[in-house]
CSV table of C-alpha atoms and ligand atoms in Angstrom, one decimal:
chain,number,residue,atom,x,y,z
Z,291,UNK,CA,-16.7,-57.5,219.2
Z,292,UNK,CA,-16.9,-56.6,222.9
Z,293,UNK,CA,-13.5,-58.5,224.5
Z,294,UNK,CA,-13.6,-57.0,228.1
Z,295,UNK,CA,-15.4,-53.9,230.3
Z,296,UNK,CA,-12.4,-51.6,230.1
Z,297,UNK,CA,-14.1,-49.7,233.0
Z,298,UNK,CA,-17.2,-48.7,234.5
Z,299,UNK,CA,-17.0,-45.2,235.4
Z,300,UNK,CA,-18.5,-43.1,238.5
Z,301,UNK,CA,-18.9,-39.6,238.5
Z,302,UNK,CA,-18.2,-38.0,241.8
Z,303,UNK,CA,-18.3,-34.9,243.6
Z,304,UNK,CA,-14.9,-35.1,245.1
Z,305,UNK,CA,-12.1,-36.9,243.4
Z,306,UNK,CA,-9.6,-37.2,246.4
Z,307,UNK,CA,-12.4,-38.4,249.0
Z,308,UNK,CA,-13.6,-41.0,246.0
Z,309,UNK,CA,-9.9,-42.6,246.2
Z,310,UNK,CA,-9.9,-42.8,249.8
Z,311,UNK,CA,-12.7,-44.6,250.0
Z,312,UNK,CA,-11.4,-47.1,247.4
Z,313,UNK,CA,-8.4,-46.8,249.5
Z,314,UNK,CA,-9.7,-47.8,253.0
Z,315,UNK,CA,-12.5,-49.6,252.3
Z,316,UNK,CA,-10.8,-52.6,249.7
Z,317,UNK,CA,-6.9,-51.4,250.0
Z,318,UNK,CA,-6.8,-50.4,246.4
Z,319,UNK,CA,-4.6,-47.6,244.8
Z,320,UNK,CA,-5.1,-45.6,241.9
Z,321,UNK,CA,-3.1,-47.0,239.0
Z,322,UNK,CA,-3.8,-44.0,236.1
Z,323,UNK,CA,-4.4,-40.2,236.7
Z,324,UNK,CA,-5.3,-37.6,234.1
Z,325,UNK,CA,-6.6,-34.9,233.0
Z,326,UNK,CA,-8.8,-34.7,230.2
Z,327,UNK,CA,-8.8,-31.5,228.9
Z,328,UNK,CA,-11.5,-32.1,226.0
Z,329,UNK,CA,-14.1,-33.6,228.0
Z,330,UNK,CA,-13.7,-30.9,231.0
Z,331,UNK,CA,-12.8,-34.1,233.4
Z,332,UNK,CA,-10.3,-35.3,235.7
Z,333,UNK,CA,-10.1,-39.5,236.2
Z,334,UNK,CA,-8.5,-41.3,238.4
Z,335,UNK,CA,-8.7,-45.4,237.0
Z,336,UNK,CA,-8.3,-48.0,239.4
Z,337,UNK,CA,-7.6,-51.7,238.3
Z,338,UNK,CA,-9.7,-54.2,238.8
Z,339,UNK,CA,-8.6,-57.4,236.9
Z,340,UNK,CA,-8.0,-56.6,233.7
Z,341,UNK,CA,-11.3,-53.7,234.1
Z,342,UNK,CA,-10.8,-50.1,235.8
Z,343,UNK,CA,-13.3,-48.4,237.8
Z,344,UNK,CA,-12.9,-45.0,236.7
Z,345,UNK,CA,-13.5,-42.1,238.8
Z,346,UNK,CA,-14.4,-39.3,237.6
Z,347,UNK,CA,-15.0,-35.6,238.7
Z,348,UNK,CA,-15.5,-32.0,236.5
Z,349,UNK,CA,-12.9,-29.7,236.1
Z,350,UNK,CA,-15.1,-27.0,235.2
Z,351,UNK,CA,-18.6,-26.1,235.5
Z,352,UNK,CA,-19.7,-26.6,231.8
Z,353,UNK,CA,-18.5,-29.9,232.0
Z,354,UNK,CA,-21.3,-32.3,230.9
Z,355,UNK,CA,-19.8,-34.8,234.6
Z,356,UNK,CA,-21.0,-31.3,236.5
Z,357,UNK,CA,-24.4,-31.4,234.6
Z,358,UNK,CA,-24.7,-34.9,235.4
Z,359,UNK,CA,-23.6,-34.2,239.1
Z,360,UNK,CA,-26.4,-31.8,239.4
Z,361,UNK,CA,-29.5,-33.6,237.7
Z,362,UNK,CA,-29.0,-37.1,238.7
Z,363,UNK,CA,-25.9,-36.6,241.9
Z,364,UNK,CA,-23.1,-39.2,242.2
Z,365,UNK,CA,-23.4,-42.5,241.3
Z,366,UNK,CA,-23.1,-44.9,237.7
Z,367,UNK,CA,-22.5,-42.7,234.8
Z,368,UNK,CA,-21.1,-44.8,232.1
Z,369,UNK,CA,-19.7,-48.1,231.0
Z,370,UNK,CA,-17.0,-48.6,228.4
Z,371,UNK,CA,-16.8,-51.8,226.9
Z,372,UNK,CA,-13.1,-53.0,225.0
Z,373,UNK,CA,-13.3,-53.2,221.4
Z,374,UNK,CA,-10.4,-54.1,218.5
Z,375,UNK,CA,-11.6,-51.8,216.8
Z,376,UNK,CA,-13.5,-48.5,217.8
Z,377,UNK,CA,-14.6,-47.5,214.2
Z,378,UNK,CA,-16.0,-50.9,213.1
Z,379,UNK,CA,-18.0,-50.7,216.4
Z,380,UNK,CA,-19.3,-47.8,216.1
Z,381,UNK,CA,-19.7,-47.9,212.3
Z,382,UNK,CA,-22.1,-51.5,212.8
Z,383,UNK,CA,-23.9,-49.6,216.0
Z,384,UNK,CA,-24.2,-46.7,213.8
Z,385,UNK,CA,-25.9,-49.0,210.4
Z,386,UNK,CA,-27.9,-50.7,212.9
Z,387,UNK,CA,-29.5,-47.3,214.0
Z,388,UNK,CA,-29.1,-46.4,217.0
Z,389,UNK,CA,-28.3,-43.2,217.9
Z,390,UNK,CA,-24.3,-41.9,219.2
Z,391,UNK,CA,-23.1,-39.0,220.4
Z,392,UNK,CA,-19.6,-39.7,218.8
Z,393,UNK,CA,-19.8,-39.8,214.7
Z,394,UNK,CA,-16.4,-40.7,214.7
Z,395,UNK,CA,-13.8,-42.2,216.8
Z,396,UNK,CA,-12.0,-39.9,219.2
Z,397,UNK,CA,-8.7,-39.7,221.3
Z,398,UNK,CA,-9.8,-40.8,224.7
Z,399,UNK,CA,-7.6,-41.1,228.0
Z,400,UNK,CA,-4.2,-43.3,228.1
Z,401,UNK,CA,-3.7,-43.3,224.7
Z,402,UNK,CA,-7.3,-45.1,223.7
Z,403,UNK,CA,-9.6,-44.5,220.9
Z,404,UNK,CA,-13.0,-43.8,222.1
Z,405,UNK,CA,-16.6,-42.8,220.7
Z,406,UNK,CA,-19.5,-42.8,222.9
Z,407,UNK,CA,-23.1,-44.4,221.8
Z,408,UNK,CA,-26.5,-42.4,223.2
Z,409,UNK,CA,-28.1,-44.1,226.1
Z,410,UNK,CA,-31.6,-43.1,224.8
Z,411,UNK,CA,-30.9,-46.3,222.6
Z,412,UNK,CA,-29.3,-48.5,224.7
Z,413,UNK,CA,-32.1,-49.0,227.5
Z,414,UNK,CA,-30.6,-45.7,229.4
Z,415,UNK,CA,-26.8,-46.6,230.0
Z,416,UNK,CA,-24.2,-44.2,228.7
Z,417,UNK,CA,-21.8,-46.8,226.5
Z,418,UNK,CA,-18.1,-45.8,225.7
Z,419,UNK,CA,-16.3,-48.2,222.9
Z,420,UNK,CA,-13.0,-48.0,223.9
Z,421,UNK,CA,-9.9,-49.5,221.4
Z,422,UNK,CA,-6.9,-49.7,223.9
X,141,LIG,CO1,-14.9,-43.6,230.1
């Protein structure tokens, strides 16, 4: 059900000094950028094998990345996992009980489908299922 980490994402303060450290400290580029004006975030993905690490800042200050900035600083704030299919994943996570902040798949970034499960049940880690 789970056929790659799409990306591991990292919420940061400053999206242009985030690339440049990317930048000079492994040589890497950033592959994807956009604006998602839903979630009140900007991301820049970089590729990592067939994986991104997604960087990702707040475009505004309601945006849950700036309340997460604020509480708990930069650093880890979610991984998304590939799946086929977002709404069978989410529909088995869902029958199994846990708990999801995303009742039904949504559009995410480049064109994905995306729902996100509630790390309260899932030992603490923000998960996104992502269907590319
Ligand atoms: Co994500």
């Amino acid at each position: 059900m789970l056929s790659e980490i799409d990306h591991v994402a990292i919420a940061v303060n400053d999206l242009e000094a985030a690339i440049a450290f990317y930048k000079n400290a492994f040589g890497v580029e950033v592959e994807h950028r956009e604006v998602i004006v839903s979630d009140l975030v900007e991301e820049a993905m970089i590729k990592v094998g067939t994986s991104y690490i997604q960087l990702l800042s707040p475009t505004a200050p309601e945006s849950p990345v700036s309340k997460f900035l604020e509480k708990r600083g930069e650093g880890l704030h979610h991984v998304g996992y590939r799946v086929p299919d977002c709404q069978e994943a989410l529909e088995r996570v869902k029958g199994e009980g846990y708990p999801v902040i995303d009742q039904l798949p949504r559009p995410g970034s480049r064109g994905t489908t995306v729902a996100f499960i509630h790390p309260k049940g899932a030992m603490g880690t923000l998960i996104e299922l992502v269907q590319p």
